[in-house]
Coordinates of C-alpha atoms in Angstrom, one line a residue:
M12 CA -17.6 -9.2 6.9
N13 CA -16.9 -8.5 3.2
T14 CA -20.1 -9.4 1.3
T15 CA -18.6 -8.6 -2.1
V16 CA -16.3 -11.7 -2.1
P17 CA -17.7 -15.2 -1.7
A18 CA -16.7 -17.1 1.5
S19 CA -15.3 -19.8 -0.9
V20 CA -12.5 -17.5 -1.9
Y21 CA -11.2 -17.3 1.7
A22 CA -11.7 -21.1 2.0
Q23 CA -9.5 -21.6 -1.0
R24 CA -6.8 -19.3 0.4
R25 CA -6.8 -21.2 3.7
A26 CA -6.5 -24.5 1.8
H27 CA -3.6 -23.2 -0.3
L28 CA -1.8 -22.0 2.8
A29 CA -2.5 -25.2 4.7
A30 CA -0.9 -27.2 1.9
Q31 CA 2.4 -25.2 2.5
L32 CA 2.6 -25.7 6.2
G33 CA 4.3 -29.1 5.9
P34 CA 3.5 -32.3 7.7
G35 CA 2.4 -31.5 11.2
G36 CA 2.4 -27.8 10.6
I37 CA -0.1 -25.4 12.3
A38 CA -0.5 -21.7 11.8
I39 CA -1.8 -19.0 14.2
I40 CA -3.0 -15.7 12.7
P41 CA -4.5 -13.1 15.1
T42 CA -6.3 -9.9 13.9
A43 CA -5.2 -6.5 15.1
L44 CA -5.7 -5.1 18.6
E45 CA -7.9 -2.2 19.4
R46 CA -5.8 0.8 20.3
P47 CA -6.8 3.6 22.8
R48 CA -6.8 7.1 21.4
N49 CA -7.3 8.7 24.8
R50 CA -8.8 7.8 28.1
D51 CA -12.3 7.2 26.8
S52 CA -12.1 6.3 23.1
D53 CA -10.2 4.1 20.7
F54 CA -8.7 4.8 17.4
L55 CA -10.9 3.6 14.5
F56 CA -10.3 -0.2 14.4
R57 CA -8.8 -1.7 11.3
H58 CA -8.4 -5.5 11.1
D59 CA -5.1 -7.2 10.4
S60 CA -4.5 -7.7 6.7
Y61 CA -3.2 -11.3 7.0
F62 CA -6.1 -12.3 9.1
Y63 CA -8.6 -10.7 6.8
Y64 CA -7.0 -12.2 3.7
L65 CA -7.8 -15.7 5.1
T66 CA -11.2 -15.0 6.7
G67 CA -13.0 -11.9 5.4
F68 CA -13.8 -11.2 9.0
T69 CA -13.6 -7.6 10.3
E70 CA -14.4 -7.8 14.0
P71 CA -11.7 -7.1 16.6
G72 CA -10.8 -9.7 19.2
A73 CA -10.3 -12.7 16.9
C74 CA -7.7 -15.3 15.9
L75 CA -7.5 -18.0 13.3
V76 CA -5.8 -21.4 13.8
L77 CA -5.1 -23.4 10.6
A78 CA -3.8 -26.9 10.6
H79 CA -1.8 -28.6 7.8
D80 CA -4.8 -30.8 7.0
G81 CA -6.8 -27.7 6.2
R82 CA -8.9 -27.7 9.4
S83 CA -9.6 -24.1 10.5
T84 CA -10.6 -22.9 13.9
L85 CA -11.7 -19.4 14.6
F86 CA -11.7 -17.7 18.0
C87 CA -13.9 -14.6 18.2
Q88 CA -15.8 -12.5 20.6
P89 CA -18.8 -14.2 22.2
K90 CA -22.3 -12.9 21.9
D91 CA -23.0 -10.4 24.6
L92 CA -26.3 -8.5 24.4
E93 CA -25.2 -5.7 26.8
R94 CA -21.9 -5.1 24.9
E95 CA -23.6 -5.3 21.6
I96 CA -25.9 -2.5 22.6
W97 CA -22.9 -0.3 23.2
D98 CA -20.3 -1.5 20.7
G99 CA -22.3 -3.1 17.9
Y100 CA -23.3 -6.5 16.6
R101 CA -21.1 -9.6 17.1
L102 CA -21.2 -12.6 14.8
G103 CA -20.4 -15.0 17.7
P104 CA -18.9 -18.5 17.7
A105 CA -22.1 -20.3 17.0
A106 CA -22.8 -18.5 13.7
A107 CA -19.2 -18.2 12.6
P108 CA -18.7 -21.6 10.8
A109 CA -21.7 -21.1 8.6
A110 CA -21.0 -17.5 7.9
L111 CA -17.2 -17.8 7.3
G112 CA -16.8 -21.4 6.2
V113 CA -14.5 -22.3 9.1
D114 CA -14.6 -25.7 10.6
A115 CA -15.0 -24.7 14.2
A116 CA -15.3 -21.6 16.3
H117 CA -14.9 -20.7 20.0
S118 CA -14.9 -17.7 22.3
M119 CA -11.7 -15.7 22.6
A120 CA -12.0 -16.3 26.3
E121 CA -11.1 -20.0 25.6
L122 CA -8.0 -19.2 23.5
D123 CA -5.4 -19.8 26.2
S124 CA -7.0 -23.1 27.3
K125 CA -7.6 -24.5 23.8
L126 CA -4.5 -23.4 22.0
P127 CA -2.1 -25.8 23.8
R128 CA -4.4 -28.7 22.8
L129 CA -4.4 -27.6 19.2
L130 CA -0.5 -27.2 19.2
E131 CA -0.1 -30.6 20.8
N132 CA 1.4 -33.4 18.6
T133 CA 2.2 -30.9 15.8
G134 CA 5.7 -30.5 14.3
C135 CA 6.0 -26.8 13.5
V136 CA 4.1 -23.7 14.6
W137 CA 3.8 -20.9 12.1
Y138 CA 2.8 -17.3 13.0
P139 CA 3.6 -13.8 11.7
F140 CA 6.9 -12.7 13.1
A141 CA 7.4 -9.1 14.3
T142 CA 3.8 -8.0 13.5
H143 CA 1.9 -8.5 16.7
S144 CA 3.4 -7.2 19.9
G145 CA 3.5 -10.0 22.5
L146 CA 2.5 -12.8 20.2
A147 CA 5.8 -14.6 20.4
A148 CA 5.6 -14.6 24.2
R149 CA 2.1 -16.0 24.1
V150 CA 3.2 -18.7 21.7
E151 CA 6.0 -19.6 24.2
G152 CA 3.4 -19.7 27.0
W153 CA 1.2 -22.1 25.0
L154 CA 4.2 -24.3 24.1
N155 CA 5.2 -24.4 27.8
V156 CA 1.8 -25.9 28.6
V157 CA 2.4 -28.5 25.8
R158 CA 5.8 -29.3 27.2
G159 CA 4.2 -30.0 30.6
R160 CA 2.3 -32.8 29.0
V161 CA 5.2 -34.7 27.3
R162 CA 5.3 -37.2 30.2
Y163 CA 1.8 -38.2 29.1
G164 CA 2.9 -38.7 25.5
A165 CA 2.3 -35.3 24.1
I166 CA 4.7 -34.0 21.4
C167 CA 5.7 -30.3 21.4
P168 CA 6.4 -28.5 18.1
A169 CA 10.2 -28.4 17.6
E170 CA 10.1 -25.6 15.1
Q171 CA 8.8 -22.1 14.8
N172 CA 8.6 -20.4 11.3
D173 CA 7.6 -17.0 10.0
L174 CA 4.2 -17.3 8.4
C175 CA 4.8 -14.0 6.6
T176 CA 7.1 -15.8 4.2
L177 CA 4.2 -17.9 2.9
L178 CA 1.4 -15.3 3.1
D179 CA 3.5 -12.5 1.5
E180 CA 4.0 -14.6 -1.6
M181 CA 0.3 -15.4 -1.8
R182 CA -0.8 -11.8 -1.3
L183 CA 1.6 -10.6 -3.9
F184 CA -0.5 -12.0 -6.7
K185 CA -4.0 -10.5 -6.8
D186 CA -6.9 -12.7 -8.0
A187 CA -9.8 -11.5 -10.0
H188 CA -11.9 -10.6 -6.9
E189 CA -9.0 -8.5 -5.6
Q190 CA -8.4 -6.8 -8.9
D191 CA -12.0 -5.9 -9.2
I192 CA -12.1 -4.2 -5.8
M193 CA -8.9 -2.3 -6.6
R194 CA -10.3 -1.0 -9.8
R195 CA -13.4 0.3 -8.0
A196 CA -11.2 1.8 -5.3
S197 CA -9.2 3.5 -7.9
A198 CA -12.3 4.9 -9.6
I199 CA -13.5 6.4 -6.4
S200 CA -10.1 8.0 -5.7
A201 CA -9.9 9.4 -9.2
Q202 CA -13.2 11.2 -8.7
A203 CA -11.9 12.6 -5.4
H204 CA -8.9 14.1 -7.1
I205 CA -11.1 15.6 -9.8
R206 CA -13.3 17.2 -7.1
A207 CA -10.2 18.7 -5.4
M208 CA -8.8 20.1 -8.6
Q209 CA -12.0 21.7 -9.6
R210 CA -12.7 23.2 -6.1
S211 CA -9.2 24.8 -6.1
A212 CA -9.8 26.6 -9.4
R213 CA -13.4 27.5 -8.6
M214 CA -12.5 29.1 -5.2
L215 CA -9.5 31.0 -6.6
R216 CA -11.6 32.4 -9.5
A217 CA -14.1 33.6 -7.0
G218 CA -11.4 35.3 -5.0
E219 CA -11.9 33.1 -2.0
D220 CA -9.3 32.0 0.5
V221 CA -8.3 28.5 -0.3
R222 CA -6.4 26.3 2.2
E223 CA -5.0 22.8 1.9
Y224 CA -7.7 21.5 4.3
H225 CA -10.4 22.7 1.9
L226 CA -9.0 20.3 -0.8
D227 CA -8.5 17.5 1.8
A228 CA -12.2 17.9 2.7
E229 CA -13.1 17.2 -0.9
L230 CA -11.1 14.0 -0.9
L231 CA -12.7 12.8 2.3
H232 CA -16.2 13.6 1.1
A233 CA -15.7 11.8 -2.2
F234 CA -14.3 8.7 -0.5
R235 CA -17.2 8.2 1.9
D236 CA -19.9 9.4 -0.5
A237 CA -18.9 6.6 -2.9
G238 CA -18.9 3.9 -0.1
S239 CA -15.2 3.7 0.7
Q240 CA -14.6 2.9 4.4
Y241 CA -11.7 5.3 5.0
P242 CA -8.6 6.8 3.4
A243 CA -5.9 4.2 2.7
Y244 CA -3.3 6.5 4.3
S245 CA -3.0 10.1 5.5
S246 CA -3.7 12.3 2.5
I247 CA -0.9 14.5 1.3
V248 CA -2.2 17.9 0.1
A249 CA 0.8 20.1 -0.4
A250 CA 0.6 23.6 -1.8
G251 CA 3.6 25.5 -3.3
A252 CA 6.9 24.7 -1.6
N253 CA 5.3 22.1 0.7
A254 CA 5.2 19.7 -2.3
C255 CA 9.0 19.4 -1.9
V256 CA 8.3 17.6 1.5
L257 CA 7.7 14.0 0.4
H258 CA 5.4 13.0 3.3
Y259 CA 3.8 16.3 4.0
R260 CA 0.3 16.1 5.3
A261 CA -2.7 18.4 4.6
D262 CA -2.5 21.4 6.9
T263 CA -3.6 25.0 7.0
A264 CA -1.2 26.5 4.4
P265 CA -2.8 28.7 1.7
V266 CA -3.3 27.6 -1.8
R267 CA -2.0 30.5 -3.9
D268 CA -2.7 31.6 -7.4
G269 CA 0.2 30.7 -9.6
E270 CA 1.5 27.8 -7.5
L271 CA 1.2 24.1 -7.9
V272 CA -0.7 21.7 -5.6
L273 CA 0.5 18.1 -5.1
I274 CA -2.2 15.7 -3.9
D275 CA -1.2 12.1 -3.0
A276 CA -4.4 10.4 -1.8
G277 CA -6.3 7.2 -2.2
C278 CA -9.2 5.5 -0.5
E279 CA -9.5 2.0 1.0
L280 CA -12.4 0.0 -0.3
D281 CA -13.3 -3.4 1.2
S282 CA -9.7 -3.6 2.7
Y283 CA -7.9 -2.8 -0.5
A284 CA -5.9 0.4 -1.1
S285 CA -5.7 2.8 -4.0
D286 CA -2.8 5.3 -4.3
I287 CA -2.9 8.3 -6.7
T288 CA -0.8 11.4 -7.0
R289 CA -1.6 14.3 -9.2
T290 CA 0.1 17.7 -9.4
F291 CA -1.9 20.6 -10.8
P292 CA -1.8 24.4 -11.0
A293 CA -4.0 25.9 -8.3
N294 CA -5.6 28.3 -10.7
G295 CA -5.9 25.8 -13.6
K296 CA -3.0 27.1 -15.8
F297 CA 0.6 25.9 -15.7
T298 CA 3.4 28.5 -16.0
G299 CA 6.2 27.8 -18.4
P300 CA 8.7 26.5 -15.9
Q301 CA 5.9 24.4 -14.2
R302 CA 4.9 22.9 -17.5
A303 CA 8.5 22.1 -18.5
L304 CA 9.1 20.1 -15.3
Y305 CA 5.6 18.5 -15.4
D306 CA 6.1 17.3 -18.9
L307 CA 9.5 15.8 -18.0
V308 CA 8.0 13.9 -15.0
L309 CA 5.1 12.6 -17.2
A310 CA 7.6 11.5 -19.9
S311 CA 9.5 9.6 -17.3
Q312 CA 6.3 8.0 -16.1
D313 CA 5.5 7.0 -19.7
A314 CA 8.9 5.3 -19.9
A315 CA 8.2 3.5 -16.7
V316 CA 4.8 2.3 -17.8
A317 CA 6.3 0.9 -21.0
A318 CA 8.8 -1.0 -18.9
T319 CA 6.2 -2.5 -16.6
K320 CA 5.3 -5.9 -18.1
A321 CA 5.4 -9.6 -17.4
G322 CA 9.0 -10.8 -17.6
A323 CA 10.6 -7.5 -16.8
R324 CA 12.3 -6.8 -13.4
F325 CA 10.8 -4.7 -10.6
N326 CA 13.8 -2.3 -11.0
D327 CA 13.1 -1.8 -14.7
P328 CA 10.5 0.9 -14.4
H329 CA 12.7 2.8 -12.0
D330 CA 15.7 2.6 -14.3
A331 CA 13.5 3.8 -17.2
T332 CA 12.3 6.7 -15.1
V333 CA 15.8 7.7 -14.0
A334 CA 17.1 7.6 -17.6
V335 CA 14.5 10.1 -18.8
L336 CA 14.8 12.4 -15.7
A337 CA 18.6 12.4 -15.9
Q338 CA 18.6 13.7 -19.5
G339 CA 15.8 16.1 -18.8
M340 CA 17.6 17.6 -15.8
L341 CA 20.5 18.4 -18.1
D342 CA 18.3 19.7 -20.9
L343 CA 16.5 22.1 -18.5
G344 CA 19.6 23.2 -16.7
L345 CA 18.7 21.7 -13.3
L346 CA 22.0 20.0 -13.6
D347 CA 25.1 21.6 -15.2
K348 CA 26.5 19.3 -17.7
N349 CA 29.9 21.0 -17.3
K350 CA 29.9 19.9 -13.7
V351 CA 28.2 16.5 -13.8
G352 CA 28.9 15.3 -17.3
S353 CA 26.5 13.3 -19.5
A354 CA 23.2 11.6 -18.6
H355 CA 25.2 8.4 -18.1
D356 CA 27.4 10.2 -15.6
V357 CA 24.3 11.6 -13.8
I358 CA 23.0 8.1 -13.3
D359 CA 26.3 6.6 -12.4
K360 CA 27.1 9.3 -9.8
R361 CA 23.4 9.6 -8.7
A362 CA 23.5 13.3 -9.3
Y363 CA 19.8 13.2 -10.0
F364 CA 19.3 12.3 -6.4
Q365 CA 19.2 16.0 -5.5
F366 CA 15.9 16.3 -7.3
Y367 CA 14.6 12.7 -7.3
M368 CA 15.3 10.8 -4.1
H369 CA 12.7 8.0 -3.9
R370 CA 12.0 4.8 -5.8
T371 CA 9.5 4.7 -8.6
S372 CA 7.3 1.8 -7.4
H373 CA 6.1 -0.2 -4.5
W374 CA 3.7 -3.1 -4.2
L375 CA 0.0 -2.2 -3.7
G376 CA -2.8 -4.3 -2.2
M377 CA -4.4 -4.6 1.2
D378 CA -1.7 -2.4 2.5
V379 CA -0.5 0.7 0.7
H380 CA 3.1 -0.5 0.8
D381 CA 1.9 -4.0 0.4
C382 CA 3.8 -7.1 1.4
G383 CA 5.8 -9.3 -1.0
S384 CA 9.5 -9.7 -1.6
Y385 CA 11.2 -7.3 -4.0
V386 CA 13.8 -10.0 -4.7
E387 CA 13.2 -13.0 -7.0
P388 CA 13.0 -16.3 -5.0
G389 CA 16.3 -18.1 -5.3
E390 CA 18.3 -14.9 -6.0
V391 CA 18.8 -13.7 -2.4
G392 CA 22.4 -12.6 -2.1
Q393 CA 23.0 -12.8 -5.8
V394 CA 23.1 -10.2 -8.5
S395 CA 21.0 -10.1 -11.7
E396 CA 21.8 -8.7 -15.1
R397 CA 20.0 -5.8 -16.8
K398 CA 20.4 -3.6 -19.9
D399 CA 21.7 -0.1 -19.2
P400 CA 18.8 2.2 -20.3
L401 CA 21.2 4.6 -22.0
S402 CA 23.9 2.5 -23.5
G403 CA 22.1 -0.8 -23.9
E404 CA 25.1 -2.6 -22.3
T405 CA 24.5 -5.5 -20.0
I406 CA 25.4 -4.7 -16.4
T407 CA 25.0 -6.3 -13.1
N408 CA 22.3 -5.1 -10.7
R409 CA 21.1 -5.9 -7.2
P410 CA 18.5 -8.7 -7.1
S411 CA 15.1 -7.6 -8.4
R412 CA 11.8 -9.4 -8.7
V413 CA 10.5 -10.7 -12.0
L414 CA 7.1 -9.1 -12.8
R415 CA 4.3 -11.5 -13.4
P416 CA 0.6 -11.2 -14.2
G417 CA -1.5 -10.3 -11.2
M418 CA 1.1 -8.3 -9.4
V419 CA 0.0 -4.7 -8.6
L420 CA 2.5 -1.8 -8.2
T421 CA 2.6 1.9 -8.2
I422 CA 4.4 4.0 -10.8
E423 CA 5.3 7.3 -9.3
P424 CA 8.2 9.4 -10.6
G425 CA 8.7 13.0 -9.4
I426 CA 10.9 16.1 -9.2
Y427 CA 11.4 18.2 -6.1
V428 CA 13.4 21.4 -6.6
R429 CA 14.5 23.2 -3.4
P430 CA 16.4 26.5 -3.7
A431 CA 20.1 25.8 -4.0
D432 CA 23.2 27.3 -5.6
G433 CA 23.3 26.6 -9.3
V434 CA 19.6 25.8 -9.5
P435 CA 17.7 28.1 -11.9
E436 CA 15.4 30.3 -9.8
Q437 CA 12.4 29.8 -12.0
F438 CA 12.3 26.2 -10.8
H439 CA 12.7 26.9 -7.1
N440 CA 10.1 25.4 -4.7
I441 CA 8.4 23.3 -7.4
G442 CA 7.5 19.8 -6.4
I443 CA 5.8 17.4 -8.9
R444 CA 4.8 13.8 -8.6
I445 CA 2.6 11.7 -10.8
E446 CA 1.4 8.4 -9.5
D447 CA -0.7 5.6 -11.0
D448 CA -1.5 2.1 -10.0
A449 CA -0.7 -0.7 -12.5
I450 CA -1.8 -4.3 -12.7
V451 CA 0.8 -6.4 -14.5
T452 CA -0.8 -8.3 -17.4
D453 CA 0.5 -10.8 -20.1
T454 CA 0.9 -8.0 -22.6
G455 CA 2.0 -5.1 -20.4
C456 CA 0.2 -3.4 -17.6
E457 CA -3.3 -2.0 -16.9
L458 CA -3.4 1.5 -15.4
I459 CA -6.4 1.5 -13.2
T460 CA -6.2 5.1 -11.9
R461 CA -6.5 7.0 -15.2
G462 CA -10.0 8.1 -14.4
V463 CA -8.4 11.4 -13.4
P464 CA -6.5 13.2 -16.2
V465 CA -2.7 13.1 -16.2
K466 CA -1.7 15.2 -19.3
A467 CA -1.1 18.8 -18.6
D468 CA -3.6 20.0 -21.3
E469 CA -6.3 17.6 -20.0
I470 CA -5.8 18.9 -16.4
E471 CA -6.1 22.5 -17.5
A472 CA -9.3 21.6 -19.5
L473 CA -10.8 19.9 -16.5
M474 CA -10.1 22.8 -14.2
R475 CA -11.7 25.2 -16.7
A476 CA -14.9 23.2 -16.8

């Protein structure tokens, strides 16, 4: 259980969700299943984010049932002294109501017998669609039991709705407790990046063989040493040309003097993710071409940060990024203006896509790519208007979410230069990404990951220290 957040916070979330279920509505939210890694061990268990958001409960083998009137029933593993000797302490149904603030608790062994009774005489059953393998079939099985009792006056729910539509919207806005955890996770991750940068420079100065896994080890050490439970995702530690592979994972490749290293890594703390990317010279000193591309990416991030504010659209930071990158690619000769035209043409024809092929942002929270619609409610299937970042003209755009205080998103522009005809050789095999996490505020955004330097001069100074 998370002891850093009061049980009342989870109770408030349950009450807010219950009020949206409608008359006669009932919700079923299971946690994740344990997954076998091989014949005699499981993968490290990580609870389901939706379930945890409503309970703060981290044990496997559990399910929450929430009625429209706010009554909550938890099913969890029963106390079992023998299994607890082998697998660890269990809270148990008897202690769950007081510890978690739920109204009732039962053993998971009773789920199939008690669920039909809970579903009986309700109007609509809500559960997360397409997130738990086999759940839909189990719901059908429980409803079949209810249907078998209609001759005795039981009413079977006539509707099934996707609970994700309600929970995604709730989770999109982070409360003060969530923001505090995410700030602490970001601070831990920032220190991990600093450790990796400094070890790279230190080992190269000493003439030692440096591998990507050496830097990955620094990240893992810093995460756990500061109390983080585990990495939020598989860390990317990409040396040299490997940085041009977007989802490259830390491996055995050498970290060479004169090359750049791209690290995309963040810890998970109390179920909330951080997500930081920094690109730095392995030896602590940027070359001319590396610095030119790095400064361009940083300038594009600055433009995206300025565009991240309440009232703006989710697409605005990306548009601001692309505007800066498009002009910079022309100025540096990555794109030939005689072939592709002006910066406006580069954007219109997506010529920049050769070097920048991903979006600038995604939601961040309990999941790295967190839930939440990227389309403003009520605008599905419609188009919105925006200002062209170069001409200032009003143009139509695909639907895009309006940013509001409490939303958290990443801002992560990049440039990835693979060898190709017409591409200046001095830029070949350079991959750069800079990523920070931003909380949208009333006046702009709060960058919570700047505990690790981002300006080229500051990175070089850090690595000299």
